[in-house]
Short mmCIF file of C-alpha atoms and ligand atoms in Angstrom, two decimals:
data_model
loop_
_atom_site.label_atom_id
_atom_site.label_comp_id
_atom_site.label_asym_id
_atom_site.label_seq_id
_atom_site.Cartn_x
_atom_site.Cartn_y
_atom_site.Cartn_z
CA MET A 10 80.42 -180.21 -49.61
CA GLU A 11 76.65 -180.24 -49.03
CA ASN A 12 75.39 -179.62 -45.49
CA LYS A 13 74.13 -183.18 -45.07
CA THR A 14 77.44 -184.68 -46.25
CA LEU A 15 79.40 -182.31 -44.02
CA LEU A 16 77.37 -183.49 -41.00
CA THR A 17 77.87 -187.18 -41.88
CA GLU A 18 81.62 -186.78 -42.47
CA THR A 19 81.99 -184.72 -39.29
CA GLU A 20 80.21 -187.38 -37.24
CA LEU A 21 82.66 -190.03 -38.50
CA PHE A 22 85.62 -187.72 -37.78
CA VAL A 23 84.45 -186.94 -34.23
CA ARG A 24 83.67 -190.60 -33.47
CA SER A 25 87.19 -191.56 -34.51
CA ILE A 26 88.68 -188.99 -32.11
CA MET A 27 86.42 -189.54 -29.10
CA ASN A 28 85.89 -193.29 -29.10
CA GLY A 29 87.39 -194.98 -26.07
CA ASP A 30 87.45 -191.91 -23.83
CA SER A 31 86.59 -192.82 -20.23
CA SER A 32 86.47 -189.33 -18.69
CA GLY A 33 82.79 -188.71 -19.53
CA HIS A 34 83.66 -186.96 -22.79
CA ASP A 35 83.23 -189.91 -25.12
CA TRP A 36 81.25 -190.11 -28.35
CA TRP A 37 78.03 -190.78 -26.42
CA HIS A 38 78.32 -187.42 -24.67
CA ILE A 39 78.40 -185.79 -28.11
CA HIS A 40 75.48 -187.94 -29.25
CA ARG A 41 73.34 -186.91 -26.22
CA VAL A 42 74.29 -183.23 -26.52
CA ARG A 43 73.38 -183.25 -30.21
CA THR A 44 69.98 -184.85 -29.44
CA LEU A 45 69.23 -182.35 -26.65
CA ALA A 46 70.52 -179.41 -28.69
CA MET A 47 68.26 -180.31 -31.63
CA VAL A 48 65.20 -180.52 -29.35
CA ILE A 49 66.01 -177.13 -27.81
CA ALA A 50 66.92 -175.60 -31.20
CA ARG A 51 63.55 -176.58 -32.70
CA THR A 52 61.62 -175.08 -29.78
CA GLU A 53 63.71 -171.91 -29.66
CA GLY A 54 63.85 -171.40 -33.44
CA ALA A 55 67.65 -171.66 -33.79
CA ASP A 56 69.48 -172.63 -37.00
CA LEU A 57 69.40 -176.44 -36.96
CA PHE A 58 72.40 -176.97 -39.24
CA LEU A 59 74.70 -174.66 -37.24
CA VAL A 60 73.57 -176.18 -33.94
CA GLU A 61 74.11 -179.75 -35.13
CA LEU A 62 77.54 -179.07 -36.65
CA ALA A 63 78.71 -177.15 -33.56
CA ALA A 64 77.31 -179.88 -31.25
CA LEU A 65 79.31 -182.54 -33.10
CA LEU A 66 82.55 -180.55 -32.88
CA HIS A 67 82.10 -178.84 -29.52
CA ASP A 68 84.52 -180.94 -27.45
CA ILE A 69 87.35 -181.89 -29.79
CA ASP A 70 89.38 -178.82 -28.84
CA ASP A 71 88.31 -178.89 -25.20
CA TRP A 72 90.98 -178.12 -22.57
CA LYS A 73 89.81 -181.09 -20.48
CA LEU A 74 90.75 -183.49 -23.27
CA ASN A 75 93.96 -181.84 -24.38
CA GLY A 76 96.04 -182.04 -21.23
CA ASN A 77 94.76 -178.60 -20.12
CA LYS A 78 96.16 -176.96 -23.26
CA ASP A 79 93.75 -174.49 -24.81
CA GLU A 80 93.92 -175.76 -28.37
CA ARG A 81 91.57 -174.29 -30.93
CA ASN A 82 92.89 -175.80 -34.13
CA LYS A 83 91.17 -179.13 -34.69
CA VAL A 84 87.75 -177.59 -35.44
CA SER A 85 88.98 -174.98 -37.91
CA ASP A 86 91.45 -177.42 -39.52
CA TRP A 87 88.65 -179.94 -40.05
CA LEU A 88 86.16 -177.44 -41.46
CA THR A 89 88.80 -175.92 -43.74
CA LYS A 90 89.72 -179.40 -44.97
CA CYS A 91 86.04 -179.97 -45.81
CA GLY A 92 85.99 -176.71 -47.78
CA ALA A 93 83.50 -175.13 -45.36
CA GLY A 94 84.60 -171.54 -46.08
CA GLN A 95 85.77 -168.85 -43.70
CA GLN A 96 82.34 -167.55 -42.73
CA LEU A 97 80.94 -170.92 -41.63
CA THR A 98 84.22 -171.91 -39.95
CA GLY A 99 84.30 -168.64 -38.00
CA LYS A 100 80.66 -169.00 -37.01
CA ILE A 101 81.11 -172.57 -35.71
CA CYS A 102 84.32 -171.71 -33.83
CA GLY A 103 82.53 -168.72 -32.28
CA ILE A 104 79.63 -170.89 -31.08
CA ILE A 105 81.98 -173.52 -29.62
CA ASP A 106 84.15 -170.89 -27.94
CA GLY A 107 81.18 -169.66 -25.92
CA VAL A 108 80.02 -173.09 -24.74
CA SER A 109 82.47 -174.15 -22.02
CA PHE A 110 81.91 -173.67 -18.27
CA LYS A 111 84.92 -171.76 -16.90
CA GLY A 112 84.29 -171.60 -13.12
CA ALA A 113 81.49 -170.56 -10.74
CA GLY A 114 82.25 -166.83 -10.87
CA VAL A 115 83.15 -166.56 -14.57
CA ASP A 116 80.39 -165.05 -16.73
CA THR A 117 79.81 -167.15 -19.87
CA SER A 118 76.43 -165.71 -20.91
CA THR A 119 76.04 -165.09 -24.64
CA SER A 120 73.72 -163.27 -27.04
CA ASP A 121 74.11 -165.77 -29.90
CA LEU A 122 71.02 -168.04 -30.07
CA GLU A 123 72.87 -171.09 -31.46
CA CYS A 124 75.47 -170.72 -28.71
CA LYS A 125 72.77 -170.44 -26.05
CA VAL A 126 71.15 -173.63 -27.32
CA LEU A 127 74.39 -175.61 -27.41
CA GLN A 128 75.56 -174.27 -24.04
CA ASP A 129 72.27 -175.40 -22.46
CA ALA A 130 72.43 -178.85 -24.07
CA ASP A 131 76.05 -179.37 -22.99
CA ARG A 132 75.28 -178.27 -19.42
CA LEU A 133 72.17 -180.44 -19.20
CA ASP A 134 74.39 -183.44 -19.93
CA ALA A 135 76.43 -182.44 -16.84
CA MET A 136 73.25 -182.61 -14.69
CA GLY A 137 70.88 -185.31 -13.44
CA ALA A 138 71.66 -189.04 -13.47
CA ILE A 139 73.96 -188.74 -16.50
CA GLY A 140 75.74 -185.76 -14.98
CA ILE A 141 76.43 -187.69 -11.77
CA ALA A 142 77.86 -190.64 -13.71
CA ARG A 143 80.01 -188.33 -15.83
CA THR A 144 81.33 -186.28 -12.95
CA PHE A 145 82.59 -189.36 -11.08
CA ALA A 146 84.08 -190.77 -14.30
CA TYR A 147 85.89 -187.47 -14.88
CA GLY A 148 87.07 -187.29 -11.26
CA GLY A 149 88.44 -190.83 -11.50
CA SER A 150 90.24 -190.04 -14.75
CA ARG A 151 91.97 -187.16 -12.94
CA GLY A 152 92.85 -189.21 -9.84
CA ARG A 153 90.40 -187.34 -7.64
CA GLY A 154 88.88 -188.91 -4.54
CA ILE A 155 85.11 -189.32 -4.16
CA TYR A 156 84.61 -187.20 -1.03
CA ASP A 157 86.61 -185.71 1.84
CA PRO A 158 84.54 -183.86 4.47
CA ALA A 159 87.61 -181.81 5.43
CA ILE A 160 87.95 -180.22 1.97
CA GLN A 161 85.43 -177.44 1.35
CA PRO A 162 84.14 -176.44 -2.11
CA VAL A 163 85.71 -173.33 -3.68
CA MET A 164 83.80 -170.83 -5.85
CA HIS A 165 86.41 -170.23 -8.57
CA THR A 166 86.43 -166.72 -9.98
CA ASP A 167 89.04 -167.37 -12.63
CA PHE A 168 89.38 -170.10 -15.23
CA GLU A 169 93.06 -170.93 -14.45
CA ASN A 170 92.35 -171.90 -10.84
CA TYR A 171 89.19 -173.79 -11.82
CA LYS A 172 91.24 -175.89 -14.28
CA LYS A 173 93.90 -176.66 -11.66
CA SER A 174 91.47 -177.86 -8.97
CA THR A 175 92.26 -181.31 -7.53
CA ALA A 176 89.37 -181.38 -5.03
CA PRO A 177 87.24 -184.51 -4.46
CA THR A 178 84.42 -185.10 -6.93
CA ILE A 179 81.58 -184.29 -4.49
CA ASN A 180 82.94 -180.71 -4.35
CA HIS A 181 82.33 -180.45 -8.08
CA PHE A 182 78.59 -180.56 -7.42
CA TYR A 183 78.90 -177.27 -5.48
CA GLU A 184 81.55 -175.72 -7.73
CA LYS A 185 79.67 -176.42 -10.95
CA LEU A 186 76.75 -178.85 -11.23
CA LEU A 187 74.31 -177.22 -8.78
CA LEU A 188 74.98 -173.78 -10.29
CA LEU A 189 73.98 -174.77 -13.81
CA LYS A 190 70.21 -174.55 -13.27
CA ASP A 191 70.39 -170.78 -12.84
CA GLN A 192 72.72 -170.30 -15.80
CA MET A 193 70.47 -171.77 -18.47
CA GLN A 194 70.17 -169.48 -21.46
CA THR A 195 66.88 -170.68 -22.95
CA LYS A 196 63.39 -171.36 -21.55
CA THR A 197 63.46 -174.93 -22.85
CA GLY A 198 66.86 -175.55 -21.23
CA SER A 199 65.60 -174.13 -17.92
CA ALA A 200 62.64 -176.50 -17.84
CA TYR A 201 64.88 -179.55 -18.37
CA ALA A 202 67.43 -178.23 -15.88
CA SER A 203 64.95 -177.93 -12.98
CA GLN A 204 64.18 -181.63 -13.03
CA ARG A 205 67.81 -182.68 -13.34
CA HIS A 206 68.74 -180.30 -10.52
CA GLU A 207 66.14 -181.84 -8.18
CA PHE A 208 67.50 -185.31 -8.89
CA MET A 209 71.05 -184.22 -7.97
CA LEU A 210 69.81 -182.76 -4.66
CA LEU A 211 68.07 -186.06 -3.87
CA TYR A 212 71.25 -187.94 -4.75
CA LEU A 213 73.39 -185.77 -2.45
CA ASP A 214 70.96 -186.20 0.47
CA ARG A 215 71.18 -189.94 0.06
CA PHE A 216 74.97 -189.84 -0.37
CA TYR A 217 75.50 -188.03 2.95
CA ALA A 218 72.97 -190.26 4.72
CA GLU A 219 74.82 -193.38 3.57
CA TRP A 220 78.17 -191.74 4.39
CA ASN A 221 76.92 -191.40 7.95
CA GLY A 222 75.83 -195.01 8.16
CA LEU A 223 72.13 -194.63 7.40
CA TYR A 224 70.17 -196.78 4.91
CA SER A 225 72.24 -199.78 5.99
NI1 NI B 8 80.64 -181.24 -23.94
#
């Protein structure tokens, strides 16, 4: 299959799997991550085909969407079915494997440029106005409350405990979203992240002010 056809077929495949999700991991998340990843890839000189293909497939095996099971078969099954060959399949699976955030104290830095680009794009979509919308959507899908002043944020140092967390959604800002700015892997990603980070800080200020009865 030619690269262009593989991308088109993969987009259709991913849309069919992710349509209708309401946890913030729907098709439009993939669409935004692909757009951001392509912008970063062009500036950073990464391989555009690898970045686009990995961006399209990056969440279909995600633990958040598979009932916390770490499944890694849908990506390789799909690429094998398309006749992508072992080398390309291995490369894409490797990129995707390095993308996911696994807890505040878990090191997920990488030396692979395509992985750096995709990791930054995926994390940027967890920041700013979109990130705020997604994090509350995800919290709601998991039955989490919005905020409880009595429950303090936890800096998870292992992936298992991070996955099991049932804390209110506001805690997620401190356990993940506000940490992302300093974990960007590319210069382009860092520049985008600073602005999105500032917006989240503004949002939290306003949230606590309203919580305490201000801005009535
Ligand atoms: Ni994602």
